[in-house]
Coordinates of C-alpha atoms in Angstrom, one line a residue:
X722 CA 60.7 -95.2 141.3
X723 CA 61.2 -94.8 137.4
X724 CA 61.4 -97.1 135.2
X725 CA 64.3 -96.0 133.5
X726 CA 66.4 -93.0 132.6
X727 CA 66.5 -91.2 129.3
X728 CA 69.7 -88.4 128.0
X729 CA 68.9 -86.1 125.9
X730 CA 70.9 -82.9 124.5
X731 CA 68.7 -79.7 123.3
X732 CA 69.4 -76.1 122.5
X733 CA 68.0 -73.2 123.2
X734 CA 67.2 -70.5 120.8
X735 CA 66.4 -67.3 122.5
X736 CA 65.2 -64.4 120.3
X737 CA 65.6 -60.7 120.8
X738 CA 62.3 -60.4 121.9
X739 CA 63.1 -62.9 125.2
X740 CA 61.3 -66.0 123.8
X741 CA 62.8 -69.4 122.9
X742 CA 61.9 -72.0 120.1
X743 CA 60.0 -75.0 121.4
X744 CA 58.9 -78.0 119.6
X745 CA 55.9 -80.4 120.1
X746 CA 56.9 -84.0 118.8
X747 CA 54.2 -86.1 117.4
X748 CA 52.0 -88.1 119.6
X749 CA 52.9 -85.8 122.4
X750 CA 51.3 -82.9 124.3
X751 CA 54.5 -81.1 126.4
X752 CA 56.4 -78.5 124.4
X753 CA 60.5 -78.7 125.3
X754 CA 63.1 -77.5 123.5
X755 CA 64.3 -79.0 120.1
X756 CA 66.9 -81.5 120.5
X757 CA 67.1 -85.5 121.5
X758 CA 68.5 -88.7 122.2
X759 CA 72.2 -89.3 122.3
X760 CA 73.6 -92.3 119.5
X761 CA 75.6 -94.4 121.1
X762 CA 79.2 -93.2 121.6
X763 CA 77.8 -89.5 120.6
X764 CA 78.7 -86.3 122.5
X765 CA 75.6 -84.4 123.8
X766 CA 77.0 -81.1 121.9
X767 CA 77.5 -83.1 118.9
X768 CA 73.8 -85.1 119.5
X769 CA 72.1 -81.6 120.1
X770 CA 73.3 -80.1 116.7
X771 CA 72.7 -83.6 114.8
X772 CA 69.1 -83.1 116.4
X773 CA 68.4 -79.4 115.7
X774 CA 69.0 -80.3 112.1
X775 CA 66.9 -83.1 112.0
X776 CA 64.5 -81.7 113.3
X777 CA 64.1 -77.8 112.4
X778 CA 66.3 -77.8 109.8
X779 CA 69.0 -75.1 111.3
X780 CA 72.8 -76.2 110.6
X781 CA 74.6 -74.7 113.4
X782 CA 78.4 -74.6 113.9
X783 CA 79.7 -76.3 117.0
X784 CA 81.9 -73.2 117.6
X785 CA 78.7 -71.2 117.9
X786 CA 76.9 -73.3 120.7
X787 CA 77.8 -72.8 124.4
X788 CA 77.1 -74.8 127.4
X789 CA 73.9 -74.0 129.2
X790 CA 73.7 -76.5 132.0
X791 CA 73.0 -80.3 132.8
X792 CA 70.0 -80.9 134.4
X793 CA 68.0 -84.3 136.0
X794 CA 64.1 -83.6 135.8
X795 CA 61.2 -86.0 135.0
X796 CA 61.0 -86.7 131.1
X797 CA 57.3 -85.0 129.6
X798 CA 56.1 -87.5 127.8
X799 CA 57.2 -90.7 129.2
X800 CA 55.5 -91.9 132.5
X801 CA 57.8 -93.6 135.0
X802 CA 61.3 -91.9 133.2
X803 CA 64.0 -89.9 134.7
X804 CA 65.3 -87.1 132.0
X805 CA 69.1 -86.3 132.1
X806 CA 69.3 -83.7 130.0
X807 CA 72.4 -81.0 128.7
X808 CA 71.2 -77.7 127.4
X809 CA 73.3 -75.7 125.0
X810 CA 72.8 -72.0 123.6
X811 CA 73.2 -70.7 120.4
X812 CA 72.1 -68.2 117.9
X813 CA 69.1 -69.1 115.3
X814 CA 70.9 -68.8 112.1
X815 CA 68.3 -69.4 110.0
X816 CA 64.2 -70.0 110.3
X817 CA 63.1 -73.2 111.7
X818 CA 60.8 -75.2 110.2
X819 CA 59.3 -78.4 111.8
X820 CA 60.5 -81.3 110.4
X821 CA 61.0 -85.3 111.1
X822 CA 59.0 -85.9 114.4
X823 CA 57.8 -82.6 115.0
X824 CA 54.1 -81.4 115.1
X825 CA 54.6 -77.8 116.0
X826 CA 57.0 -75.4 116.9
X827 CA 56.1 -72.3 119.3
X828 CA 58.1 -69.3 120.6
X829 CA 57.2 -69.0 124.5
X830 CA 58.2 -66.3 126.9
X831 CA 61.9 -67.2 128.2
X832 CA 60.7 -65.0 131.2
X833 CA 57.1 -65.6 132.5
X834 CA 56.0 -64.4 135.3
X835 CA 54.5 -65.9 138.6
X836 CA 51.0 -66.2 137.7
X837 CA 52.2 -67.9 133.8
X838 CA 50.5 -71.4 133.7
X839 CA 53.7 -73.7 132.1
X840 CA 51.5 -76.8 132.5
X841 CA 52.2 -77.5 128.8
X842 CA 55.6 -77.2 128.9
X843 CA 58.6 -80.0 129.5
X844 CA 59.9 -79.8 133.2
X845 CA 63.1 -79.0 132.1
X846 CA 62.5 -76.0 130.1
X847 CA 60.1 -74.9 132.9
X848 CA 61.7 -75.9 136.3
X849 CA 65.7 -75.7 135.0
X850 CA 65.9 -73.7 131.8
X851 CA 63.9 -71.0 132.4
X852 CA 65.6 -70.7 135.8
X853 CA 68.8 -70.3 134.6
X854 CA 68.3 -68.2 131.8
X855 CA 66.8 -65.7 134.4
X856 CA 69.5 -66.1 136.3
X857 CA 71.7 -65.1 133.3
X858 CA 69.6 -61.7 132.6
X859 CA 69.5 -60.7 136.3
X860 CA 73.3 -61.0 136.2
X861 CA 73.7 -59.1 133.4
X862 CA 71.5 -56.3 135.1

């Protein structure tokens, strides 16, 4: 049973090409989505723009991010931790740069296929973020 629970807020940049921004944080080996811990008393819209500043330096405007989805997963990097965690999208208004915590960024396929290994990547860009974006697209025809 976990040992605790963490709830986070990220956002997901999706380029024109059908691949989103991930980030690597220090000490770490899972790529996820840039974003991060809630402050206490914070919004998760208002948490995930805080964090996408801190972190790859993009200043987004809070009109310009839209709800993704809210998902429970297992955290990537923390043994024994549940992940809460509320996805926004929003346009990349600027180029990212890694800053603060992060080690790397890298754009990966928002669309792999069946046979794409996503053993690096945090469960919830793989099992609930990548779902739903493809989801979205098949929707959209």
């Amino acid at each position: 049973m976990p040992a605790s629970v963490l709830t986070v807020a990220a956002i997901c940049f999706e380029d024109s090409e059908g691949r989103v921004l991930t980030v690597r944080k220090r000490g770490t080996t899972k790529f996820m989505l840039p974003g991060g811990k809630l402050e206490p008393g914070e919004s998760p819209k208002a948490a995930a723009i805080r964090e996408i500043e801190e972190e790859v330096g993009i200043v987004l405007d809070g009109a310009e991010v839209t709800f993704l989805g809210e998902w429970s997963t297992a955290a990537a990097n923390e043994a024994a931790t549940d992940l809460v965690g509320t996805v926004y999208l929003a346009a990349l208004t600027g180029e990212p740069q890694a800053r603060a915590e992060i080690d790397e960024l890298r754009w990966v396929d928002a669309y792999p296929g069946p046979e794409a290994d996503l053993a690096d990547l945090a469960p919830l860009l793989s099992e609930c973020v990548m779902p739903e974006l493809r989801l979205r697209r098949d929707a959209r025809g």
